[in-house]
Short mmCIF file of C-alpha atoms and ligand atoms in Angstrom, two decimals:
data_model
loop_
_atom_site.label_atom_id
_atom_site.label_comp_id
_atom_site.label_asym_id
_atom_site.label_seq_id
_atom_site.Cartn_x
_atom_site.Cartn_y
_atom_site.Cartn_z
CA MET U 284 -66.34 -43.33 22.72
CA THR U 285 -63.19 -43.97 24.75
CA HIS U 286 -61.29 -41.04 26.25
CA LYS U 287 -57.79 -40.41 28.06
CA LEU U 288 -56.98 -37.46 30.10
CA LEU U 289 -53.57 -35.16 30.25
CA ILE U 290 -53.37 -33.73 33.84
CA ALA U 291 -51.42 -30.23 33.30
CA ASN U 292 -50.97 -29.77 36.71
CA ARG U 293 -48.75 -31.02 39.69
CA GLY U 294 -48.78 -31.88 43.52
CA GLU U 295 -52.02 -32.63 45.63
CA ILE U 296 -54.30 -31.82 42.79
CA ALA U 297 -52.59 -33.90 40.20
CA LEU U 298 -53.17 -37.21 42.43
CA ARG U 299 -56.92 -36.06 43.34
CA ILE U 300 -57.20 -35.92 39.44
CA GLN U 301 -55.86 -39.52 39.14
CA ARG U 302 -58.05 -40.82 41.62
CA ALA U 303 -61.17 -39.52 39.58
CA CYS U 304 -59.73 -40.88 36.47
CA ARG U 305 -59.50 -44.71 38.38
CA LYS U 306 -62.98 -44.19 39.77
CA LEU U 307 -64.47 -43.57 36.00
CA GLY U 308 -62.03 -45.92 34.50
CA ILE U 309 -60.17 -43.15 32.14
CA PRO U 310 -56.65 -43.66 31.63
CA HIS U 311 -54.47 -40.86 32.35
CA VAL U 312 -51.14 -39.35 31.42
CA GLN U 313 -49.33 -37.00 34.16
CA ALA U 314 -47.35 -33.92 32.73
CA CYS U 315 -44.46 -32.82 34.47
CA SER U 316 -41.84 -30.53 34.60
CA GLN U 317 -37.81 -31.62 35.25
CA ALA U 318 -38.30 -30.85 38.65
CA ASP U 319 -40.90 -33.19 39.42
CA GLN U 320 -39.93 -36.28 37.41
CA GLU U 321 -39.31 -38.30 40.88
CA ALA U 322 -42.73 -37.28 42.49
CA ARG U 323 -45.09 -39.71 43.48
CA TYR U 324 -47.94 -38.42 41.20
CA VAL U 325 -45.39 -38.94 38.16
CA ARG U 326 -44.18 -42.55 39.29
CA GLU U 327 -47.65 -43.82 40.12
CA ALA U 328 -49.41 -42.41 37.13
CA ASP U 329 -50.49 -44.68 34.01
CA GLN U 330 -48.29 -42.74 31.97
CA SER U 331 -46.38 -39.47 32.36
CA ILE U 332 -44.87 -36.96 29.98
CA CYS U 333 -42.11 -34.28 30.65
CA ILE U 334 -43.39 -30.97 29.35
CA GLY U 335 -40.21 -28.83 30.14
CA PRO U 336 -37.71 -27.37 32.41
CA ALA U 337 -38.64 -26.65 36.32
CA ARG U 338 -39.67 -23.17 35.99
CA ALA U 339 -43.50 -22.94 35.51
CA ARG U 340 -43.35 -20.79 32.42
CA ASP U 341 -41.27 -23.36 30.75
CA SER U 342 -43.39 -26.57 31.81
CA TYR U 343 -46.75 -25.99 33.56
CA LEU U 344 -47.61 -22.86 31.67
CA ASN U 345 -46.30 -23.81 28.46
CA ILE U 346 -49.35 -24.10 26.18
CA PRO U 347 -47.66 -25.45 22.97
CA ALA U 348 -45.56 -28.18 24.88
CA LEU U 349 -48.95 -29.19 26.81
CA VAL U 350 -50.84 -29.52 23.62
CA TYR U 351 -48.09 -31.38 22.11
CA ALA U 352 -48.08 -33.51 24.85
CA ALA U 353 -51.79 -34.36 24.70
CA ARG U 354 -51.20 -35.07 20.76
CA ALA U 355 -47.91 -37.21 21.35
CA THR U 356 -49.85 -39.42 23.92
CA GLY U 357 -53.21 -40.05 22.37
CA ALA U 358 -54.92 -37.69 25.09
CA ASP U 359 -58.12 -36.34 24.09
CA MET U 360 -58.88 -34.37 27.30
CA ILE U 361 -56.63 -32.04 29.25
CA HIS U 362 -57.67 -31.11 33.07
CA PRO U 363 -55.76 -27.78 34.03
CA GLY U 364 -56.51 -28.28 37.83
CA TYR U 365 -56.20 -24.99 39.86
CA GLY U 366 -53.66 -22.14 39.10
CA PHE U 367 -51.23 -22.63 36.21
CA LEU U 368 -53.20 -22.39 33.02
CA SER U 369 -56.56 -23.28 34.63
CA GLU U 370 -57.95 -19.67 33.70
CA ASN U 371 -55.99 -19.03 30.67
CA ALA U 372 -58.98 -18.40 27.85
CA ASP U 373 -55.91 -18.73 25.01
CA PHE U 374 -54.90 -22.24 26.60
CA ALA U 375 -59.04 -23.50 26.39
CA ALA U 376 -59.02 -21.91 22.80
CA ALA U 377 -56.02 -23.67 21.92
CA ILE U 378 -57.23 -27.03 23.16
CA GLU U 379 -60.83 -26.54 21.52
CA ALA U 380 -59.01 -25.71 18.07
CA GLU U 381 -56.86 -29.16 18.23
CA GLY U 382 -60.37 -30.62 18.57
CA LEU U 383 -59.25 -31.90 22.11
CA ILE U 384 -61.44 -31.42 25.13
CA PHE U 385 -60.66 -28.54 27.68
CA VAL U 386 -61.97 -30.03 31.24
CA GLY U 387 -63.60 -26.90 32.09
CA PRO U 388 -65.92 -24.26 30.43
CA PRO U 389 -65.84 -22.78 27.08
CA ALA U 390 -63.08 -20.36 26.35
CA SER U 391 -65.59 -17.97 25.68
CA ALA U 392 -66.89 -17.98 29.45
CA ILE U 393 -63.33 -17.91 30.69
CA LEU U 394 -62.80 -14.71 28.67
CA ALA U 395 -66.02 -12.85 29.59
CA MET U 396 -65.53 -13.86 33.19
CA GLY U 397 -61.69 -12.96 33.27
CA ASN U 398 -62.90 -9.51 32.25
CA LYS U 399 -64.09 -8.31 35.60
CA VAL U 400 -66.22 -5.38 33.93
CA ARG U 401 -68.08 -7.90 31.56
CA ALA U 402 -68.53 -10.35 34.57
CA ARG U 403 -70.40 -7.65 36.71
CA GLN U 404 -72.68 -6.75 33.86
CA ALA U 405 -73.28 -10.12 33.40
CA MET U 406 -74.28 -10.73 37.04
CA ILE U 407 -76.35 -7.52 36.99
CA ALA U 408 -78.23 -8.85 33.76
CA ALA U 409 -79.11 -12.40 35.53
CA GLY U 410 -80.02 -10.71 38.87
CA VAL U 411 -77.23 -11.56 40.76
CA PRO U 412 -76.68 -9.12 43.62
CA CYS U 413 -73.57 -6.75 42.81
CA ILE U 414 -71.90 -4.09 44.88
CA PRO U 415 -73.19 -0.65 44.12
CA GLY U 416 -70.46 0.82 41.61
CA SER U 417 -69.75 1.96 38.03
CA PRO U 418 -72.30 0.92 35.33
CA GLY U 419 -69.44 0.04 33.18
CA PRO U 420 -65.49 0.92 32.54
CA LEU U 421 -64.47 4.28 34.11
CA PRO U 422 -64.60 6.98 31.46
CA PRO U 423 -61.23 8.54 30.70
CA ASP U 424 -62.51 12.43 32.14
CA ALA U 425 -61.60 13.03 35.62
CA GLY U 426 -64.64 15.09 36.11
CA GLU U 427 -67.00 12.26 35.28
CA ILE U 428 -64.93 9.73 37.28
CA ARG U 429 -65.37 12.15 40.20
CA ARG U 430 -69.25 12.23 39.64
CA ILE U 431 -69.47 8.45 39.70
CA ALA U 432 -67.49 8.21 42.96
CA GLN U 433 -69.87 10.84 44.45
CA GLY U 434 -72.62 8.68 43.28
CA ILE U 435 -71.57 5.75 44.72
CA GLY U 436 -70.31 7.32 47.93
CA TYR U 437 -66.92 7.01 49.87
CA PRO U 438 -64.89 4.81 50.40
CA VAL U 439 -64.38 3.47 46.74
CA ILE U 440 -62.20 1.09 45.60
CA VAL U 441 -60.74 1.36 42.10
CA LYS U 442 -60.50 -1.88 40.24
CA ALA U 443 -58.62 -3.27 37.01
CA SER U 444 -60.93 -5.03 34.45
CA GLY U 445 -57.94 -7.42 33.86
CA GLY U 446 -57.33 -7.85 37.41
CA GLY U 447 -58.73 -10.15 40.32
CA GLY U 448 -57.54 -12.39 42.96
CA GLY U 449 -56.40 -8.96 44.90
CA ARG U 450 -54.26 -7.64 41.79
CA GLY U 451 -54.81 -4.29 40.34
CA MET U 452 -57.07 -2.35 43.08
CA ARG U 453 -56.81 0.55 45.12
CA VAL U 454 -58.96 1.86 48.13
CA VAL U 455 -59.90 5.51 47.72
CA ALA U 456 -61.17 7.12 51.12
CA THR U 457 -61.96 10.68 49.91
CA GLU U 458 -62.33 12.74 46.59
CA VAL U 459 -58.76 14.27 47.09
CA GLU U 460 -57.04 10.98 46.53
CA LEU U 461 -59.30 10.07 43.69
CA ASP U 462 -57.23 11.52 40.64
CA ASP U 463 -54.03 9.97 41.50
CA ALA U 464 -55.51 6.62 42.60
CA VAL U 465 -57.19 6.21 39.26
CA ALA U 466 -53.96 7.25 37.37
CA LEU U 467 -51.92 4.55 39.21
CA THR U 468 -54.04 1.98 39.10
CA ARG U 469 -54.55 2.40 35.40
CA GLU U 470 -50.61 2.45 34.58
CA GLU U 471 -50.35 -0.62 36.68
CA ALA U 472 -53.38 -2.11 34.84
CA ARG U 473 -51.78 -1.22 31.43
CA THR U 474 -48.62 -2.73 32.41
CA ALA U 475 -49.71 -5.99 34.34
CA PHE U 476 -52.63 -6.80 32.51
CA GLY U 477 -52.27 -5.22 29.17
CA ASN U 478 -55.71 -3.66 29.62
CA PRO U 479 -56.02 -0.45 31.07
CA GLU U 480 -59.77 -0.58 31.69
CA LEU U 481 -60.78 0.19 35.21
CA TYR U 482 -64.08 0.00 37.24
CA MET U 483 -65.11 1.31 40.57
CA GLU U 484 -67.16 -0.02 43.51
CA ARG U 485 -67.99 0.94 46.99
CA TYR U 486 -65.45 -0.19 49.41
CA LEU U 487 -66.75 -2.56 52.05
CA THR U 488 -64.54 -2.27 55.15
CA THR U 489 -65.27 -5.46 57.04
CA PRO U 490 -66.80 -8.14 54.82
CA ARG U 491 -66.59 -11.98 55.09
CA HIS U 492 -65.59 -13.66 51.88
CA VAL U 493 -68.36 -16.19 50.89
CA GLU U 494 -68.62 -18.59 47.94
CA LEU U 495 -71.01 -20.28 46.00
CA GLN U 496 -69.98 -23.47 43.84
CA VAL U 497 -71.93 -24.55 40.85
CA LEU U 498 -72.10 -27.38 38.37
CA CYS U 499 -73.39 -27.02 34.93
CA ASP U 500 -73.58 -29.64 31.81
CA GLY U 501 -73.96 -26.84 28.92
CA GLN U 502 -77.04 -28.75 28.28
CA GLY U 503 -79.36 -26.76 30.21
CA ASN U 504 -78.94 -28.49 33.47
CA GLY U 505 -77.13 -26.92 36.41
CA VAL U 506 -76.99 -27.24 40.28
CA HIS U 507 -75.31 -25.49 43.06
CA LEU U 508 -73.53 -27.12 45.82
CA GLY U 509 -73.86 -24.46 48.51
CA ASP U 510 -71.51 -22.08 49.92
CA ARG U 511 -67.98 -21.93 51.51
CA ASP U 512 -66.61 -19.29 53.92
CA CYS U 513 -62.99 -18.52 52.83
CA SER U 514 -62.50 -15.16 55.02
CA MET U 515 -59.50 -16.61 57.00
CA GLN U 516 -56.82 -15.51 54.59
CA ARG U 517 -53.55 -13.43 54.63
CA ARG U 518 -52.27 -11.33 51.46
CA HIS U 519 -55.26 -13.02 49.32
CA GLN U 520 -54.11 -16.53 50.15
CA LYS U 521 -56.64 -18.41 51.90
CA VAL U 522 -55.43 -20.38 55.14
CA ILE U 523 -58.75 -22.13 56.10
CA GLU U 524 -62.04 -22.64 54.18
CA GLU U 525 -65.13 -24.25 55.55
CA ALA U 526 -68.47 -25.30 54.53
CA PRO U 527 -71.27 -23.92 55.05
CA ALA U 528 -70.49 -20.21 56.09
CA PRO U 529 -71.51 -19.83 59.71
CA GLY U 530 -74.55 -17.95 60.28
CA VAL U 531 -75.20 -17.13 56.81
CA PRO U 532 -79.00 -17.93 55.99
CA ARG U 533 -79.81 -20.64 53.92
CA ALA U 534 -82.62 -18.65 52.19
CA LEU U 535 -80.41 -16.11 50.94
CA ILE U 536 -77.92 -18.69 49.74
CA GLU U 537 -80.81 -20.45 47.65
CA ARG U 538 -82.04 -16.98 46.44
CA VAL U 539 -78.61 -15.86 45.22
CA ALA U 540 -77.46 -19.30 43.78
CA ALA U 541 -80.23 -19.32 41.61
CA ARG U 542 -79.49 -16.01 40.17
CA CYS U 543 -75.98 -17.76 39.42
CA LEU U 544 -77.50 -20.51 37.82
CA ASP U 545 -79.48 -18.22 35.43
CA ALA U 546 -76.21 -16.35 34.81
CA CYS U 547 -74.32 -19.52 34.03
CA LYS U 548 -77.24 -20.54 31.44
CA ALA U 549 -76.98 -17.01 29.78
CA MET U 550 -73.25 -17.33 29.26
CA GLY U 551 -73.38 -21.37 28.06
CA TYR U 552 -71.08 -21.99 31.01
CA ARG U 553 -70.34 -25.61 31.40
CA GLY U 554 -68.33 -27.45 34.27
CA ALA U 555 -67.54 -26.38 37.56
CA GLY U 556 -67.54 -22.88 38.47
CA THR U 557 -67.34 -20.42 41.79
CA PHE U 558 -68.87 -17.40 42.18
CA GLU U 559 -67.10 -15.22 44.97
CA PHE U 560 -69.13 -12.71 47.23
CA LEU U 561 -68.38 -10.15 49.83
CA TYR U 562 -70.96 -10.67 52.80
CA GLU U 563 -71.64 -7.73 54.91
CA ASN U 564 -74.76 -6.78 56.67
CA ASP U 565 -76.65 -10.06 56.00
CA GLU U 566 -76.12 -9.24 52.30
CA LEU U 567 -74.22 -10.99 49.32
CA PHE U 568 -72.52 -8.87 46.97
CA PHE U 569 -70.81 -10.48 43.95
CA ILE U 570 -67.07 -9.88 43.29
CA GLU U 571 -65.91 -12.33 40.97
CA MET U 572 -66.54 -15.52 39.02
CA ASN U 573 -63.71 -18.43 39.10
CA THR U 574 -64.02 -20.55 36.23
CA ARG U 575 -62.17 -23.32 37.46
CA LEU U 576 -61.95 -26.12 40.32
CA GLN U 577 -60.88 -24.66 43.32
CA VAL U 578 -58.14 -25.65 46.07
CA GLU U 579 -60.95 -25.72 48.67
CA HIS U 580 -63.34 -27.96 46.62
CA PRO U 581 -63.09 -30.98 49.28
CA VAL U 582 -65.18 -29.08 52.15
CA THR U 583 -67.99 -29.17 49.47
CA GLU U 584 -67.47 -32.65 48.51
CA MET U 585 -67.57 -33.56 52.40
CA VAL U 586 -70.75 -31.99 52.85
CA THR U 587 -72.84 -32.60 49.77
CA GLY U 588 -71.37 -36.21 49.17
CA VAL U 589 -70.91 -34.72 45.36
CA ASP U 590 -67.48 -36.01 43.60
CA ILE U 591 -66.54 -32.65 41.88
CA VAL U 592 -63.43 -33.55 39.80
CA GLU U 593 -65.82 -36.69 38.70
CA ALA U 594 -68.68 -34.25 37.76
CA GLN U 595 -66.07 -32.29 35.92
CA LEU U 596 -64.90 -35.03 33.82
CA ARG U 597 -68.33 -36.59 33.00
CA ILE U 598 -69.59 -33.00 31.78
CA ALA U 599 -66.26 -32.90 29.81
CA MET U 600 -67.23 -36.23 27.97
CA GLY U 601 -70.56 -35.10 27.17
CA GLU U 602 -72.70 -36.63 29.72
CA PRO U 603 -75.61 -35.11 31.26
CA LEU U 604 -75.92 -33.75 34.79
CA GLY U 605 -77.15 -36.79 36.44
CA LEU U 606 -78.24 -34.55 39.11
CA THR U 607 -81.12 -32.40 40.02
CA GLN U 608 -81.00 -29.62 43.13
CA ALA U 609 -83.52 -31.96 44.71
CA ASP U 610 -80.84 -34.53 44.88
CA VAL U 611 -78.27 -32.35 46.65
CA GLY U 612 -78.07 -32.63 50.37
CA PHE U 613 -76.35 -30.93 52.73
CA SER U 614 -74.85 -32.70 55.59
CA GLY U 615 -72.92 -31.21 58.69
CA HIS U 616 -70.00 -29.25 58.60
CA ALA U 617 -66.52 -29.42 56.88
CA ILE U 618 -63.36 -27.21 57.62
CA GLU U 619 -60.18 -27.49 55.58
CA CYS U 620 -56.59 -26.36 56.96
CA ARG U 621 -54.06 -25.73 53.92
CA ILE U 622 -50.66 -26.95 54.93
CA ASN U 623 -47.96 -24.91 53.58
CA ALA U 624 -44.16 -25.43 53.15
CA GLU U 625 -43.21 -22.24 54.87
CA ASP U 626 -41.38 -20.43 57.66
CA PRO U 627 -43.64 -19.72 60.40
CA ALA U 628 -41.82 -16.29 61.09
CA THR U 629 -41.37 -14.99 57.73
CA MET U 630 -44.18 -17.00 55.77
CA LEU U 631 -41.79 -17.70 52.92
CA PRO U 632 -41.67 -21.13 51.24
CA SER U 633 -39.70 -23.63 53.07
CA PRO U 634 -38.71 -26.16 50.39
CA GLY U 635 -36.35 -29.20 51.17
CA ARG U 636 -36.45 -32.92 51.86
CA VAL U 637 -39.17 -34.16 53.91
CA SER U 638 -37.61 -36.56 56.50
CA GLU U 639 -40.62 -37.27 58.27
CA TRP U 640 -44.30 -37.60 57.20
CA GLN U 641 -47.12 -39.15 59.10
CA PRO U 642 -50.28 -37.98 58.01
CA PRO U 643 -53.48 -38.10 60.71
CA ALA U 644 -56.22 -40.35 60.34
CA GLY U 645 -59.71 -40.39 61.89
CA GLU U 646 -63.37 -40.36 61.80
CA GLY U 647 -64.53 -37.63 59.13
CA LEU U 648 -61.13 -36.98 58.10
CA ARG U 649 -59.77 -36.44 54.71
CA VAL U 650 -56.06 -35.83 54.05
CA ASP U 651 -55.13 -34.58 49.97
CA THR U 652 -51.34 -34.30 49.70
CA HIS U 653 -48.53 -35.79 47.47
CA LEU U 654 -45.79 -35.70 50.55
CA HIS U 655 -44.28 -38.97 51.55
CA GLU U 656 -40.86 -39.56 53.37
CA GLY U 657 -37.77 -38.94 51.47
CA TYR U 658 -40.05 -36.22 48.94
CA GLU U 659 -38.11 -33.21 48.06
CA VAL U 660 -40.59 -30.26 48.19
CA PRO U 661 -39.32 -28.08 44.96
CA PRO U 662 -38.74 -24.56 45.30
CA HIS U 663 -40.09 -23.41 41.82
CA TYR U 664 -43.91 -23.58 42.74
CA ASP U 665 -46.66 -23.04 45.56
CA SER U 666 -45.87 -24.05 48.77
CA LEU U 667 -49.24 -25.74 49.13
CA VAL U 668 -48.13 -29.49 50.17
CA ALA U 669 -51.06 -30.73 51.85
CA LYS U 670 -54.97 -30.31 52.93
CA LEU U 671 -56.24 -31.30 56.09
CA ILE U 672 -60.14 -31.74 55.55
CA ALA U 673 -62.25 -32.59 58.81
CA HIS U 674 -66.02 -33.40 58.56
CA GLY U 675 -68.63 -33.92 61.46
CA PRO U 676 -72.46 -33.62 62.08
CA ASP U 677 -71.71 -29.86 63.25
CA ARG U 678 -68.94 -27.25 63.26
CA ALA U 679 -67.83 -28.04 66.79
CA THR U 680 -67.08 -31.58 66.23
CA ALA U 681 -65.49 -30.60 62.82
CA ILE U 682 -63.31 -28.32 64.84
CA ALA U 683 -62.19 -30.80 67.23
CA ARG U 684 -61.51 -33.48 64.59
CA MET U 685 -59.20 -31.10 62.91
CA GLU U 686 -57.41 -30.24 66.11
CA ALA U 687 -56.72 -33.86 66.78
CA ALA U 688 -55.38 -34.29 63.07
CA LEU U 689 -53.28 -31.41 63.51
CA ALA U 690 -51.85 -32.62 66.59
CA ALA U 691 -51.55 -36.01 64.96
CA THR U 692 -49.47 -34.76 61.80
CA ARG U 693 -45.84 -35.58 61.97
CA VAL U 694 -43.93 -33.53 59.47
CA ALA U 695 -40.08 -33.11 59.70
CA GLY U 696 -37.49 -31.66 57.35
CA ILE U 697 -39.40 -28.82 56.16
CA ALA U 698 -41.12 -25.88 58.21
CA THR U 699 -44.85 -25.98 57.70
CA ASN U 700 -47.85 -23.54 58.98
CA ILE U 701 -49.40 -26.37 61.12
CA PRO U 702 -48.69 -24.63 64.50
CA LEU U 703 -50.29 -21.43 63.18
CA GLN U 704 -53.54 -23.85 62.08
CA ALA U 705 -53.44 -25.25 65.47
CA ARG U 706 -53.56 -21.71 67.25
CA LEU U 707 -56.18 -20.92 64.73
CA MET U 708 -58.45 -23.45 65.87
CA ARG U 709 -58.15 -22.39 69.54
CA ASP U 710 -58.73 -18.97 68.59
CA ALA U 711 -61.86 -17.39 70.15
CA ALA U 712 -62.82 -15.49 67.00
CA PHE U 713 -62.37 -18.64 64.88
CA ARG U 714 -64.29 -20.95 67.17
CA ALA U 715 -67.19 -18.20 67.02
CA GLY U 716 -67.51 -18.43 63.49
CA GLY U 717 -68.11 -15.63 61.35
CA ALA U 718 -64.66 -13.55 61.19
CA GLY U 719 -64.22 -11.32 58.61
CA ILE U 720 -61.38 -11.14 55.76
CA ASN U 721 -59.42 -8.45 57.75
CA TYR U 722 -59.34 -10.92 60.74
CA LEU U 723 -56.27 -12.96 60.47
CA GLU U 724 -53.78 -10.26 58.97
CA THR U 725 -55.17 -8.14 62.02
CA LYS U 726 -54.32 -10.79 64.59
CA MET U 727 -50.98 -11.82 63.16
CA LYS U 728 -49.81 -7.84 63.11
CA ALA U 729 -50.76 -7.69 66.68
CA GLU U 730 -49.03 -10.74 67.82
CA ALA U 731 -45.99 -9.90 66.02
CA GLY U 732 -46.10 -6.27 67.50
CA ALA U 733 -46.71 -7.30 71.04
C1 MV4 V 891 -63.61 -5.79 47.29
C2 MV4 V 891 -63.06 -5.74 48.87
C3 MV4 V 891 -64.00 -4.41 49.54
N1 MV4 V 891 -64.78 -3.94 48.67
N2 MV4 V 891 -64.47 -5.09 46.94
C4 MV4 V 891 -59.73 -8.77 46.83
C5 MV4 V 891 -59.60 -10.02 45.92
C6 MV4 V 891 -60.68 -9.63 44.88
N3 MV4 V 891 -61.13 -10.95 44.61
C7 MV4 V 891 -61.61 -8.48 45.56
N4 MV4 V 891 -61.07 -8.43 46.57
C8 MV4 V 891 -61.78 -7.44 47.48
N5 MV4 V 891 -62.57 -6.61 46.83
C9 MV4 V 891 -65.05 -4.17 47.52
N6 MV4 V 891 -65.82 -3.21 46.97
C10 MV4 V 891 -62.20 -6.12 49.55
C11 MV4 V 891 -61.63 -7.04 48.83
C12 MV4 V 891 -60.59 -7.96 49.28
C13 MV4 V 891 -60.52 -9.35 49.61
C14 MV4 V 891 -61.85 -10.23 49.32
C15 MV4 V 891 -61.88 -11.41 49.49
C16 MV4 V 891 -61.33 -12.08 50.15
C17 MV4 V 891 -59.99 -11.75 50.81
C18 MV4 V 891 -59.75 -10.12 50.54
C19 MV4 V 891 -58.79 -9.21 50.89
C20 MV4 V 891 -58.62 -8.05 50.83
C21 MV4 V 891 -59.44 -7.45 50.09
#
């Protein structure tokens, strides 16, 4: 059976997917908006097709245009990358309905994990540890909600079932704030997600963000590829990710990952997936599942040697996972710095023409980017322009290699967060390992105020 892949994404991840296609001998079609027609990943693609105007909702989020593009070019598979339509169950269902292959899980699994109450219930059923919370959706009655909160213990956090990624949630410190917080969050949820359903958890005040990568073939085989620490974040945007999570016991990872694979089996999961956890007091607590490839997948590839995008494509083509857990080894430490085109002071996007671009190179270094000299960073999309990934036999070596890489990177014409990343590599708390999710924002506020 011969296949052809439509790449329904842009930027560095489009190039990453093209690389996997070339490795597997799968011809590809690059979808692009009018703003991206001159980009390298469009010019260098086997084939390309314009799917609409610059605005994402008219192009990379345009389901009929993408399905039509696949049909028109004879592509039978669609890779959504990350962001855009990657976790849109309607997109996966539309592709399935056309008899095409969505490179990702079944629409049913995307839908189930997109509903955070259902996701939580599925994890509890599979024995994945969850944060103490409401057994299901919050009832309408304020008195009953008060009793649930009392049972959990304050502080609690009220979350929208249709939310995720930090959207639609509110921390409640004491009972006097509860009624208003529930009412406000419910209205936001109704408006933003079209679903007023809420749930409640105990609020963890100083956790780390640790996630587990899995691969499943939908034929009963699944492996985990270990953990990543993504605590170094600001406004729900990850800044640095690393594998493995410093100081988290291997035995705990193995135990929880086995339960995650049970959950995958129970829901008929297929493809790559990420289980997000909060880590506090030596315990992991599930928060959400991401049913897609993640930006930070390279750190896992560096420590396991597993090509996750290749695995996604093989699974999508119906190949059984040629990998058992015993085949998955973990070697050394990897760190990723996200390079964003942004103003260092305001952190706002800094689009423009790249007048100089010299990527770093060196032992253990990987650079995933679509940048080149003369490239025009468009203002319409996410500001991620490059990912520097440094691997080494240990964390100290990975940090040293990243420091050298950041110092060697030459970029002009756009502002980037490279100076911030260089400072973070020298930051005592980062170097110690194990900083929590509040660390970076607190540090930056302190520096801004000082
Ligand atoms: C939490 C939490 C503390 N306690 N849940 C934010 C994004 C979404 N994935 C879940 N989030 C959180 N849920 C409980 N019970 C703190 C956060 C949180 C967070 C989590 C991971 C990474 C960054 C974060 C930043 C702020 C809040």
